[in-house]
Short mmCIF file of C-alpha atoms and ligand atoms in Angstrom, two decimals:
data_model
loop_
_atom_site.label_atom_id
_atom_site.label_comp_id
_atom_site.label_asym_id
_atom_site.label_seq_id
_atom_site.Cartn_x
_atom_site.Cartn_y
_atom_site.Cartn_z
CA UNK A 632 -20.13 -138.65 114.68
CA UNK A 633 -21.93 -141.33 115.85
CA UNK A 634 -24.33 -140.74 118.88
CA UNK A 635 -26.14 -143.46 119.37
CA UNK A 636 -25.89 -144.66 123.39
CA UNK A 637 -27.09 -146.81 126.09
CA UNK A 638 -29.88 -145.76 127.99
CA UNK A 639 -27.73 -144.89 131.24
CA UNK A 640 -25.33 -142.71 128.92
CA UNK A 641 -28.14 -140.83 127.54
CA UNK A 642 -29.08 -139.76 131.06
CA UNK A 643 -25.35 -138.57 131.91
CA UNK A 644 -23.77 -137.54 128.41
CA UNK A 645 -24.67 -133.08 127.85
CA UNK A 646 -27.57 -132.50 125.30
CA UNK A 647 -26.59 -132.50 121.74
CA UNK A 648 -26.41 -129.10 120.44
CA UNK A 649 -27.19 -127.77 116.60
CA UNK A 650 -23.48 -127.52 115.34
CA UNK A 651 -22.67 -123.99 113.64
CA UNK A 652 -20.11 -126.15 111.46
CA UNK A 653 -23.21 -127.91 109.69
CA UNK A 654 -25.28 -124.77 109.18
CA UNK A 655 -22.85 -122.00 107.69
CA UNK A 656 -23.53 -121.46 104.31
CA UNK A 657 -25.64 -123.86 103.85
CA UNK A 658 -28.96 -122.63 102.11
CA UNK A 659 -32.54 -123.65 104.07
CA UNK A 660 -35.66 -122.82 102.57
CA UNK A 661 -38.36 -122.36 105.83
CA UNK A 662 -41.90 -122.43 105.32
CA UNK A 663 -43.67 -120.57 108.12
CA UNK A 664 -41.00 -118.69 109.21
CA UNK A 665 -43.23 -115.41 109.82
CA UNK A 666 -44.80 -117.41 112.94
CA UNK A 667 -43.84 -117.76 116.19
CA UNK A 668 -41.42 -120.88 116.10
CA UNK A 669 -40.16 -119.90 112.78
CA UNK A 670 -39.01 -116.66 113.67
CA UNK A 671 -36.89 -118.45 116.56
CA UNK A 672 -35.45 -121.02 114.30
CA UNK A 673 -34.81 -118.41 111.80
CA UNK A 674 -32.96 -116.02 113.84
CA UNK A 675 -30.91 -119.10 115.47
CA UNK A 676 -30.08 -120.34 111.94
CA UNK A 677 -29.21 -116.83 110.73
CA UNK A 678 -26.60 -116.67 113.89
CA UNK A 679 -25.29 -120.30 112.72
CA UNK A 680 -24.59 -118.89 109.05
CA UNK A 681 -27.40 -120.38 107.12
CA UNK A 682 -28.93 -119.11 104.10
CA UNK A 683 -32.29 -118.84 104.73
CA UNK A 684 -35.64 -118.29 102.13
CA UNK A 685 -38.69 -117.96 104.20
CA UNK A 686 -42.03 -118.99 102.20
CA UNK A 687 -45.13 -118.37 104.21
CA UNK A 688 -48.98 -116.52 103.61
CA UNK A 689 -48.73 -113.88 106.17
CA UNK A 690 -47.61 -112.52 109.34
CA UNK A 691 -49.88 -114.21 111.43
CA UNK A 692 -50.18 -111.85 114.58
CA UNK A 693 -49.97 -108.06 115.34
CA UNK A 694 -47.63 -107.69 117.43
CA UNK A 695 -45.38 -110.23 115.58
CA UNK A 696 -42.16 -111.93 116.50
CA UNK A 697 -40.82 -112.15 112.42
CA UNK A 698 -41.17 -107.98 113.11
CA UNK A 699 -39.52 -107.60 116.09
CA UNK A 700 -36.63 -109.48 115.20
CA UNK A 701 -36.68 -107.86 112.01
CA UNK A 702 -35.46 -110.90 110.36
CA UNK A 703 -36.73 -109.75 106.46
CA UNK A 704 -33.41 -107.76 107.05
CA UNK A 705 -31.85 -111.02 107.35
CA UNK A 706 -33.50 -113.96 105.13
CA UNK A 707 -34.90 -113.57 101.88
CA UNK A 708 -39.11 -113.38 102.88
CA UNK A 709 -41.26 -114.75 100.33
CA UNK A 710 -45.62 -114.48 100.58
CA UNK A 711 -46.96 -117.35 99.07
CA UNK A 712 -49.80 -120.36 100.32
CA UNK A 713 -48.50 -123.93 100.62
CA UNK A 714 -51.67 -125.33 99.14
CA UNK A 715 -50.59 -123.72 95.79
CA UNK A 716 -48.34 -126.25 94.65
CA UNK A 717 -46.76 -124.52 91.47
CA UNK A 718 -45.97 -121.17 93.95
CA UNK A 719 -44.54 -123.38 96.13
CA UNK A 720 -42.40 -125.83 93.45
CA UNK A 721 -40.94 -122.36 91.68
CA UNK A 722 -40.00 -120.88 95.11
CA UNK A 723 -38.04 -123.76 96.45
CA UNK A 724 -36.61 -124.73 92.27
CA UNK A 725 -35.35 -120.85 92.66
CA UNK A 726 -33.95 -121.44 96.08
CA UNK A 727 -32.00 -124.47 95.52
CA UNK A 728 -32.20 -125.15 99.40
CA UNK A 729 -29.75 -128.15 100.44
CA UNK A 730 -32.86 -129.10 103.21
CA UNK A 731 -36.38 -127.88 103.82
CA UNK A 732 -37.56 -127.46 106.88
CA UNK A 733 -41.49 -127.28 106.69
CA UNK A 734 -43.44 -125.36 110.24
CA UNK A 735 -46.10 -123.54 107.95
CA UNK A 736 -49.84 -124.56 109.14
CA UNK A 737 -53.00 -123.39 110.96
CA UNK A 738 -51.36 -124.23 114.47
CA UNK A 739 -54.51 -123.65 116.51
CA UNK A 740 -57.22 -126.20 117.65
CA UNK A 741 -59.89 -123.70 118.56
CA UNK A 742 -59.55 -122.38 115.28
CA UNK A 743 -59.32 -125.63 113.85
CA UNK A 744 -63.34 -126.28 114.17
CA UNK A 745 -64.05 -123.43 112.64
CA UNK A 746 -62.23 -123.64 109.62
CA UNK A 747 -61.71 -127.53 109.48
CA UNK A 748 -61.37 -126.94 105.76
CA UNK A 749 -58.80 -124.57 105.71
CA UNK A 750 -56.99 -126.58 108.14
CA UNK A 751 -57.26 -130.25 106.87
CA UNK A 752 -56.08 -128.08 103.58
CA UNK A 753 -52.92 -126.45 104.95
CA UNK A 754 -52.14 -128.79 107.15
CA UNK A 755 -52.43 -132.20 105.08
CA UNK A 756 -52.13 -130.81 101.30
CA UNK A 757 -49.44 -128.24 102.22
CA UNK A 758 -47.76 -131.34 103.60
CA UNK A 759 -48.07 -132.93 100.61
CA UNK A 760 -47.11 -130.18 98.40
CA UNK A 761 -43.84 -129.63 100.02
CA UNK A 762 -43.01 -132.86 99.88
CA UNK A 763 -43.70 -132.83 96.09
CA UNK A 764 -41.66 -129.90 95.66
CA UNK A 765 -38.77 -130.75 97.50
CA UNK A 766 -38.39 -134.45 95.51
CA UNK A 767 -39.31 -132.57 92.40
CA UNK A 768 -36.13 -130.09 92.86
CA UNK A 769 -32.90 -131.53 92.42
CA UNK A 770 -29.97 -131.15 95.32
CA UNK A 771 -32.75 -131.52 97.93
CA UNK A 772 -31.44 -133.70 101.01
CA UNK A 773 -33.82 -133.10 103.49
CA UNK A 774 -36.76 -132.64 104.26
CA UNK A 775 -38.00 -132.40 107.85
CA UNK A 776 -42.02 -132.20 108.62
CA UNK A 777 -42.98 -130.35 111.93
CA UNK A 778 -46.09 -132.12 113.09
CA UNK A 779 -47.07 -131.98 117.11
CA UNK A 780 -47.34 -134.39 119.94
CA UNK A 781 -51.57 -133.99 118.84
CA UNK A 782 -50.98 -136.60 116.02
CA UNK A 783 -51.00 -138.91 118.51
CA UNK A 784 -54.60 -140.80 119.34
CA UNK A 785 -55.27 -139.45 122.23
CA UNK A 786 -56.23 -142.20 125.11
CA UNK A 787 -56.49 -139.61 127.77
CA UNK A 788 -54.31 -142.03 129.87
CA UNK A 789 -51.19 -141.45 131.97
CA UNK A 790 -48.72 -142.55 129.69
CA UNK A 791 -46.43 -141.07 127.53
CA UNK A 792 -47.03 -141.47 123.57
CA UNK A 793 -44.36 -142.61 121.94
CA UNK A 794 -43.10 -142.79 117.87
CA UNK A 795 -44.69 -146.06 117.32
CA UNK A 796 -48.06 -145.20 118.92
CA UNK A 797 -51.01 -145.37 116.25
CA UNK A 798 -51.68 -141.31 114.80
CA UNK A 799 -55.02 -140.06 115.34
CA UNK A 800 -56.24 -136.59 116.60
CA UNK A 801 -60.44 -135.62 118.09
CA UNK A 802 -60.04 -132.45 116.46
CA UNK A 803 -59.42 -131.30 112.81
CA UNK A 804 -56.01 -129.31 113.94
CA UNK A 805 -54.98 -132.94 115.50
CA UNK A 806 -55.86 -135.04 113.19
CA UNK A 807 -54.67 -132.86 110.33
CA UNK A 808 -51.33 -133.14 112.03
CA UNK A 809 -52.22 -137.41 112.27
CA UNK A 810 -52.83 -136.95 108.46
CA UNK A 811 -49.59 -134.84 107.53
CA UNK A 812 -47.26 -137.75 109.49
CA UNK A 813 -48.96 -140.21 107.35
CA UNK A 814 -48.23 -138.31 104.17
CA UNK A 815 -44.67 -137.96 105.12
CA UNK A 816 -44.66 -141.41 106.43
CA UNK A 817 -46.01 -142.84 102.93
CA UNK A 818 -43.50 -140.03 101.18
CA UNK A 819 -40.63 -140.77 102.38
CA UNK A 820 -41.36 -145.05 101.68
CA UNK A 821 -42.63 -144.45 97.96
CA UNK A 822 -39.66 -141.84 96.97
CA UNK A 823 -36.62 -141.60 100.04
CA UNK A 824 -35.55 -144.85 99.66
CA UNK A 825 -32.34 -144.28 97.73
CA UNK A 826 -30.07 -143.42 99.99
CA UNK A 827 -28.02 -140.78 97.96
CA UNK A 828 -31.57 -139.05 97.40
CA UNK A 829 -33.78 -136.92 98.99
CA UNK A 830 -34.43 -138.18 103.10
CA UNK A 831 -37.59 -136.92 104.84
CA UNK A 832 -38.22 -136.69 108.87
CA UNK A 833 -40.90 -135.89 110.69
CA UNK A 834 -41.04 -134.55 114.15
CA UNK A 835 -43.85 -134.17 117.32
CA UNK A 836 -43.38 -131.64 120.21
CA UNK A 837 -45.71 -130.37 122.30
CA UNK A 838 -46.86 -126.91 124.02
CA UNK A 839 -44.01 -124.57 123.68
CA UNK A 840 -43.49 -121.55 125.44
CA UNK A 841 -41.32 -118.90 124.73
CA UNK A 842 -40.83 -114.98 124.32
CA UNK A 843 -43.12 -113.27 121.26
CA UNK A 844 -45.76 -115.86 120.65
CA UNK A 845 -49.23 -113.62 119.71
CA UNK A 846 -51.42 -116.50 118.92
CA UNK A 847 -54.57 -116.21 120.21
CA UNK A 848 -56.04 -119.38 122.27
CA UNK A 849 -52.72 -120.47 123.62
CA UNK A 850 -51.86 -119.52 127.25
CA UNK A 851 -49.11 -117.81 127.43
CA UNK A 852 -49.88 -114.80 125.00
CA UNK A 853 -53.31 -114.75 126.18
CA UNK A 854 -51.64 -113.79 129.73
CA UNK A 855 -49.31 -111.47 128.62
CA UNK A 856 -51.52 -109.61 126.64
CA UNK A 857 -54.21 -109.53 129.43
CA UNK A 858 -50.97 -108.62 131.64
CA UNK A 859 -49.48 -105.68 129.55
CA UNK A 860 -53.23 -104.34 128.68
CA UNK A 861 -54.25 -104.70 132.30
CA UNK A 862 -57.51 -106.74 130.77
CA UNK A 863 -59.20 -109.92 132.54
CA UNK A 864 -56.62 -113.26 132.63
CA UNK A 865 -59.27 -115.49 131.09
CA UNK A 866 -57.74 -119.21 131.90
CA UNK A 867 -59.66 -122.38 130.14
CA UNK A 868 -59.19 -125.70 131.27
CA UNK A 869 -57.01 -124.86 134.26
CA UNK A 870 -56.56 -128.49 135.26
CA UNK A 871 -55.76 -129.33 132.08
CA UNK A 872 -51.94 -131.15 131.89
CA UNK A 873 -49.27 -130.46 129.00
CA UNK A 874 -45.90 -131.00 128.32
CA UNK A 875 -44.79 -127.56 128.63
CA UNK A 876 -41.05 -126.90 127.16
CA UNK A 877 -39.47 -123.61 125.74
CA UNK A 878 -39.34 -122.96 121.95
CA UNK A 879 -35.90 -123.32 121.76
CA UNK A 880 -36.11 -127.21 122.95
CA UNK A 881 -37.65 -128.65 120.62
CA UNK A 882 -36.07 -126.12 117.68
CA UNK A 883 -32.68 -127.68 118.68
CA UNK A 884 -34.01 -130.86 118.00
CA UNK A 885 -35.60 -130.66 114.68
CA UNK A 886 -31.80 -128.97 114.08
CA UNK A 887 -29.75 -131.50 115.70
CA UNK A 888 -32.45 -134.24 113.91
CA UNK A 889 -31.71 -132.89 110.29
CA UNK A 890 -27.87 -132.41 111.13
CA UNK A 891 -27.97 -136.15 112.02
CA UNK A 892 -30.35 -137.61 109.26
CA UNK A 893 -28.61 -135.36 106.67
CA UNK A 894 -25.33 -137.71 107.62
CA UNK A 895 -26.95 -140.85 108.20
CA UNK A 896 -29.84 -142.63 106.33
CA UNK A 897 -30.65 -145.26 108.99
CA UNK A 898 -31.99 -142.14 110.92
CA UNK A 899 -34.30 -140.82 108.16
CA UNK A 900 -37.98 -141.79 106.96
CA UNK A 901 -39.08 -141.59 110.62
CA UNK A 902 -40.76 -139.72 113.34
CA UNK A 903 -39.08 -137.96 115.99
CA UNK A 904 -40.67 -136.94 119.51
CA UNK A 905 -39.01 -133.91 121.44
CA UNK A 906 -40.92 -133.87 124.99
CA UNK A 907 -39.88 -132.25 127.74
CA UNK A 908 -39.15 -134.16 131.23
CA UNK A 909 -41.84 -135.36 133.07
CA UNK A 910 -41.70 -132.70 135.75
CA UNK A 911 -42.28 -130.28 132.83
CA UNK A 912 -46.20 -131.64 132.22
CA UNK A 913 -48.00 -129.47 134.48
CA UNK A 914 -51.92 -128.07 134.79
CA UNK A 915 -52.37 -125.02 132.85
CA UNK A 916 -53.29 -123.39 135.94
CA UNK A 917 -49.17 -124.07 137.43
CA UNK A 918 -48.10 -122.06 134.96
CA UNK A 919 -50.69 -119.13 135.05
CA UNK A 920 -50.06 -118.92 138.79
CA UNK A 921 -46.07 -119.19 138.28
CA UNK A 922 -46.08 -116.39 135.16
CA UNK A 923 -48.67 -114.52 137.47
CA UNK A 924 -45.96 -114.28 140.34
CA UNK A 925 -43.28 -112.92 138.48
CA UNK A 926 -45.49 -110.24 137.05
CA UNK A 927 -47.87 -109.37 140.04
CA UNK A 928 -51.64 -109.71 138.38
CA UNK A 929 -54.20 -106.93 140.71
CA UNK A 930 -56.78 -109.88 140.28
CA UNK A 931 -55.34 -113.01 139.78
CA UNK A 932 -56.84 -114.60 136.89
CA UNK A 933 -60.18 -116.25 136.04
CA UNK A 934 -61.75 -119.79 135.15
CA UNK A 935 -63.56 -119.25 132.33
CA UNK A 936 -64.27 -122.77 131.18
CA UNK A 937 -67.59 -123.70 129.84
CA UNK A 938 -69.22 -127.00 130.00
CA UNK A 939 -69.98 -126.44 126.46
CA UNK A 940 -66.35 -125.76 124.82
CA UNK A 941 -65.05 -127.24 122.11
CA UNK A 942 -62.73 -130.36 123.09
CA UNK A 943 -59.30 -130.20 124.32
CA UNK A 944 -57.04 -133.15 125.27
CA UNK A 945 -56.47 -132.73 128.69
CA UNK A 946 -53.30 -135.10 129.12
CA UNK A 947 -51.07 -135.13 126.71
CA UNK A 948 -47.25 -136.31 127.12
CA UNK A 949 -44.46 -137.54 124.87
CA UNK A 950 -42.00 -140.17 125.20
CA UNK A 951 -38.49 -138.65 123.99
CA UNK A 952 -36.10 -141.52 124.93
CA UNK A 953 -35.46 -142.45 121.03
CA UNK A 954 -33.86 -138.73 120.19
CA UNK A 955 -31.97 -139.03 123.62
CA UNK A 956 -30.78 -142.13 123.22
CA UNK A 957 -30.38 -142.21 119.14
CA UNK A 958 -29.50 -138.22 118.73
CA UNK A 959 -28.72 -137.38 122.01
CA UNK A 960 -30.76 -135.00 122.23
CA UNK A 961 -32.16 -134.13 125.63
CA UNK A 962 -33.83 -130.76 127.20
CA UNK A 963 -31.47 -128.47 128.98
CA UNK A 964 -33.87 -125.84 130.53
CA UNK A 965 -35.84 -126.50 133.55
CA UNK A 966 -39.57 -124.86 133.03
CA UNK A 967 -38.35 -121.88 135.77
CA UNK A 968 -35.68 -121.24 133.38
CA UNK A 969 -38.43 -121.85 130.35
CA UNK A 970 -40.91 -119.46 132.56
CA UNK A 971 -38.57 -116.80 132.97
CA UNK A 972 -36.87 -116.45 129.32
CA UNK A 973 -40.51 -116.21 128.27
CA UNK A 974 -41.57 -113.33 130.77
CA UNK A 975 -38.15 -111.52 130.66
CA UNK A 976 -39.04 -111.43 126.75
CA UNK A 977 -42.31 -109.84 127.59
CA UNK A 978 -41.17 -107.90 129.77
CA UNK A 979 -38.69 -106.49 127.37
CA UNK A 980 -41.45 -106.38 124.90
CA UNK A 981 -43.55 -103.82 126.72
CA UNK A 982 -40.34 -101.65 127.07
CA UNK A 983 -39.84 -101.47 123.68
CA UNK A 984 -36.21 -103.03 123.94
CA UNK A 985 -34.64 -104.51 121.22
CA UNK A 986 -35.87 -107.84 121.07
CA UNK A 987 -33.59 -109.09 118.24
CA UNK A 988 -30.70 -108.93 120.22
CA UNK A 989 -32.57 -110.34 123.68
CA UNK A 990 -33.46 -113.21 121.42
CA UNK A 991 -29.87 -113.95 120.57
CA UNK A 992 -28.84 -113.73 123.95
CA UNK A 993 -31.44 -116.19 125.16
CA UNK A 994 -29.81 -118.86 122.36
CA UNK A 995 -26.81 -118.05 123.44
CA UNK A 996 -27.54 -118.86 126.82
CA UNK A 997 -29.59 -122.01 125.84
CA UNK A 998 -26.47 -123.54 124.06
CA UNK A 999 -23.78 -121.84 126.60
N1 NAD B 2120 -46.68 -123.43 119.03
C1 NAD B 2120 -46.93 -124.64 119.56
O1 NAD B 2120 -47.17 -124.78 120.77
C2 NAD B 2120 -46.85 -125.85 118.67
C3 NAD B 2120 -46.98 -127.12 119.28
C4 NAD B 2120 -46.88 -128.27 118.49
C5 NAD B 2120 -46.70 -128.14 117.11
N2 NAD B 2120 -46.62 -126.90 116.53
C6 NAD B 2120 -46.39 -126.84 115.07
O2 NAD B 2120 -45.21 -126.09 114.82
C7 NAD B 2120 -45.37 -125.35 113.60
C8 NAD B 2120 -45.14 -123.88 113.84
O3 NAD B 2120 -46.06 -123.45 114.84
P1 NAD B 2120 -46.15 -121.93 115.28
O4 NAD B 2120 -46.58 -121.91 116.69
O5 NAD B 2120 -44.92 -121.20 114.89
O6 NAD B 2120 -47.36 -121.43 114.35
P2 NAD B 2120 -47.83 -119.95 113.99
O7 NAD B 2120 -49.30 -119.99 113.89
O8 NAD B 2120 -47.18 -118.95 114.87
O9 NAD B 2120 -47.23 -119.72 112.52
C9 NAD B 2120 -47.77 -120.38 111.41
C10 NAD B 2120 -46.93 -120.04 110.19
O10 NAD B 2120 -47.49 -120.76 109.07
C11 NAD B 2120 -47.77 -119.83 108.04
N3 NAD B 2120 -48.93 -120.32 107.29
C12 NAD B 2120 -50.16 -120.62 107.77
N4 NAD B 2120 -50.93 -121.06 106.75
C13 NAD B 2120 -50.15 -121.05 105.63
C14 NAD B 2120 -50.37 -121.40 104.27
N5 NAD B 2120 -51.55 -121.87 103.85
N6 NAD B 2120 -49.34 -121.26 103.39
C15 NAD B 2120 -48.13 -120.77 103.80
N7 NAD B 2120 -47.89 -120.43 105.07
C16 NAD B 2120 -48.88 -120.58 105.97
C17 NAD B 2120 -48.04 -118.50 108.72
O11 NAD B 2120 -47.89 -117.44 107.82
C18 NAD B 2120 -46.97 -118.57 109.80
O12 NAD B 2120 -45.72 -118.22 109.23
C19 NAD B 2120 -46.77 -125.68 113.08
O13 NAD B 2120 -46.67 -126.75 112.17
C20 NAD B 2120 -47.51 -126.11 114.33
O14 NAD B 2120 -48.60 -126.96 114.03
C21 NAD B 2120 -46.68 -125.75 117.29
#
C-alpha cells in the first residue's frame, strides 16, 4: 500500500501499525533478543506469528526481561558472539530467516569508556558481520540495523538531527553506533543494489523507556531498583534533555520500516529516525520526579553528578518527519501513558505477576 503523504496528512492520518498479515509465518532471525528491546520485539513478533531464532552472547541483566517473559519457550534461543563471523554465518545459513533484524551490541555509554574495545568490536564488526552473513545466505530480504539517535555528531544545539545530518558520536558507544551506520550505509551501496536481492535499513531512536529494562546506567532501572530495594535514587545529569519515548515506539517502527522496505526498494539502503514529539524531550530530572510521584520515594532522590564524569550529550533530539511522512509512522503514546506502562510493569514486577501476559496486554493496548 502506498503511504507516502503530504506533510499536513501525516499530522492527521492514525500511526501506521506493524501488520500481523506480514509477520505470520514468516521466519526472523533476531540478534540481541535476550536484552531489553529484544525481548519486547520478540514477544510482539511471537503474538504476530513470526518465526523467530534469537542469536545473542548472554542474558545481559539479573533480573531479565527475555526470563520473565519466558520467551525461550517461544523462539528458538541461540548463545553465540556477533564478532565471530563463522558462528554467526552457520546460525543464520541454518535459520533461513526471510529478514534479519540486528539489536545485539554493548548499548551503554558509561560502559562504553571502559571497554572501548569491546564496544567499537561489537558494535562496528558485529555490524559488519551480520551484514556479511545475511548477503552470504541466500533468501535473505532484509536486513534492518538498529543504531541510536547517538550516531549523530552531536552539536549540543537546539535542533533536531535529522537522516541527512553528518554521523559522529564523543564517546566510543556513539561513535561505534556513527561507525555501524556507515558500514550499513557502504553495505547496502556495494551489495543491495539489485533490487530482487538482499535490501538493508538502518534505524536511530533515542532513550526508550519501558517495563523490564535492568541495565545499569540508564534512568529508569536505576530508579526502580533503588525504588523496590528501598536504596538511595542516585540521579546524574538531572538537567540533562532526551527524547524520551516507550520501547514499543520505536519497535513499531523498525517493524512497520521492514514491512515497508521489504515491499518497496525506493525505501531501502537508508536511515530511518523514530523520535518521539517534541514535548517528549524532557530533563532527566522530569521524569525522576514524575516516576517518583506515582511510586511515593521516603527521600526523594539525589544529584549525584560529578564535575569529573565521563561525558554525556546533554541535548539530544531527532527529527522523525521522513518515517511520518514516507511510512507513516508516528508515536501514539503520550510520555504519561509511556511513564505509566513502565511503572505499572514494575510494579507488577515486584509482585511477582506474570509479566508475559502484562506485556501482551500493554501491545495490545499500544496498537488498540
Ligand atoms: N535502550 C535504549 O535506550 C537504546 C537507545 C538507542 C539505541 N539502542 C540500541 O538498541 C539495541 C538494543 O538495545 P537494548 O537496550 O535492548 O540493549 P541491551 O543491553 O538490553 O541488550 C543487548 C543485547 O545484545 C546482546 N549482545 C551484546 N553483545 C553481544 C555480542 N558480542 N554478540 C551477540 N550478542 C551480544 C546481549 O546479549 C543482549 O541480547 C542496541 O543496538 C542499542 O545500542 C538502545
Amino acid at each position: 500500500m502506498e503511504q507516502r503523504q503530504s506533510p499536513l496528512e501525516a499530522l492527521v492520518t492514525p500511526a501506521a501499525l506493524p501488520q500481523r498479515g506480514f509477520w505470520r509465518g514468516r521466519t526472523v532471525f533476531i540478534t540481541g533478543h535476550t536484552g531489553f528491546k529484544g525481548s519486547w520485539l520478540s514477544l510482539w513478533l511471537h503474538a504476530m506469528g513470526a518465526k523467530l531464532v534469537g542469536f545473542s552472547k548472554d542474558i545481559p541483566t539479573d533480573p531479565s526481561l527475555f526470563q520473565s517473559f519466558r520467551l525461550h519457550e517461544l523462539m528458538t534461543d541461540l548463545r553465540g558472539d556477533v564478532t565471530d563471523l563463522s558462528a554467526l554465518t552457520s546460525a543464520i545459513a541454518a535459520a533461513k530467516p526471510d529478514i534479519v533484524l540486528h539489536l545485539a551490541a554493548q548499548s551503554l555509554v558509561r560502559l562504553s569508556y571502559a571497554t572501548p574495545v569491546d564496544t567499537y568490536a561489537t558494535n562496528v564488526m558485529g555490524t559488519v558481520n551480520v551484514l556479511e552473513a545475511a548477503r552470504q545466505t541466500p533468501g535473505v530480504k532484509l536486513a534492518l540495523m538498529v543504531t541510536s539517535d547517538k550516531c549523530y555528531e552531536n552539536r549540543e544545539w537546539i535542533w533536531a538531527y535529522r537522516e541527512t545530518d553528518p554521523m559522529g558520536g564523543f564517546d566510543p558507544y556513539s561513535n561505534s553506533k556513527g561507525c555501524a551506520e556507515l558500514v550499513a550505509s557502504a553495505y547496502a551501496r556495494s551489495f543491495a543494489s539489485d533490487p530482487n536481492g538482499l535490501r538493508i535499513v538502518s534505524a536511530r531512536a533515542g532513550n526508550v523507556i519501558g517495563g523490564g529494562d535492568w541495565a545499569l546506567d540508564r534512568l529508569v532501572p536505576d530508579l526502580m531498583r533503588g525504588l523496590i530495594s528501598g536504596a538511595p535514587l542516585n540521579i546524574r545529569s538531572p538537567h540533562s534533555v532526551r527524547p524520551w519515548q516507550h520501547v514499543l515506539e520505536p519497535l513499531s517502527g523498525y517493524l512497520v520500516l521492514s514491512e515497508r522496505a521489504y515491499e518497496d526498494a525506493s525505501l531501502a539502503s537508508q536511515g530511518w529516525n523514530f523520535g518521539p514529539d517534541s514535548d517528549s524531550e524532557k530533563t532527566v530530572a522530569t521524569i525522576a520526579n514524575r516516576i517518583c510521584d506515582q511510586w511515593p520515594a521516603k527521600d526523594g532522590w539525589v544529584d549525584v553528578s560529578d564535575p569529573a564524569q565521563v561525558h554525556e550529550a546533554h541535548l539530544l533530539k531527532l527529527d522523525s518527519a521522513k518515517a511520518r511522512i514516507h511510512l507513516g509512522w508516528k508515536p501514539r503514546w503520550s510520555l504519561d501513558d509511556a511513564l505509566d506502562a513502565s511503572v505499572a510493569f514494575y510494579r507488577e514486577h515486584a509482585k511477582g505477576g506474570d509479566l508475559r501476559a502484562l506485556g501482551l496486554q500493554q501491545i495490545a493496548a499500544y496498537t488498540a
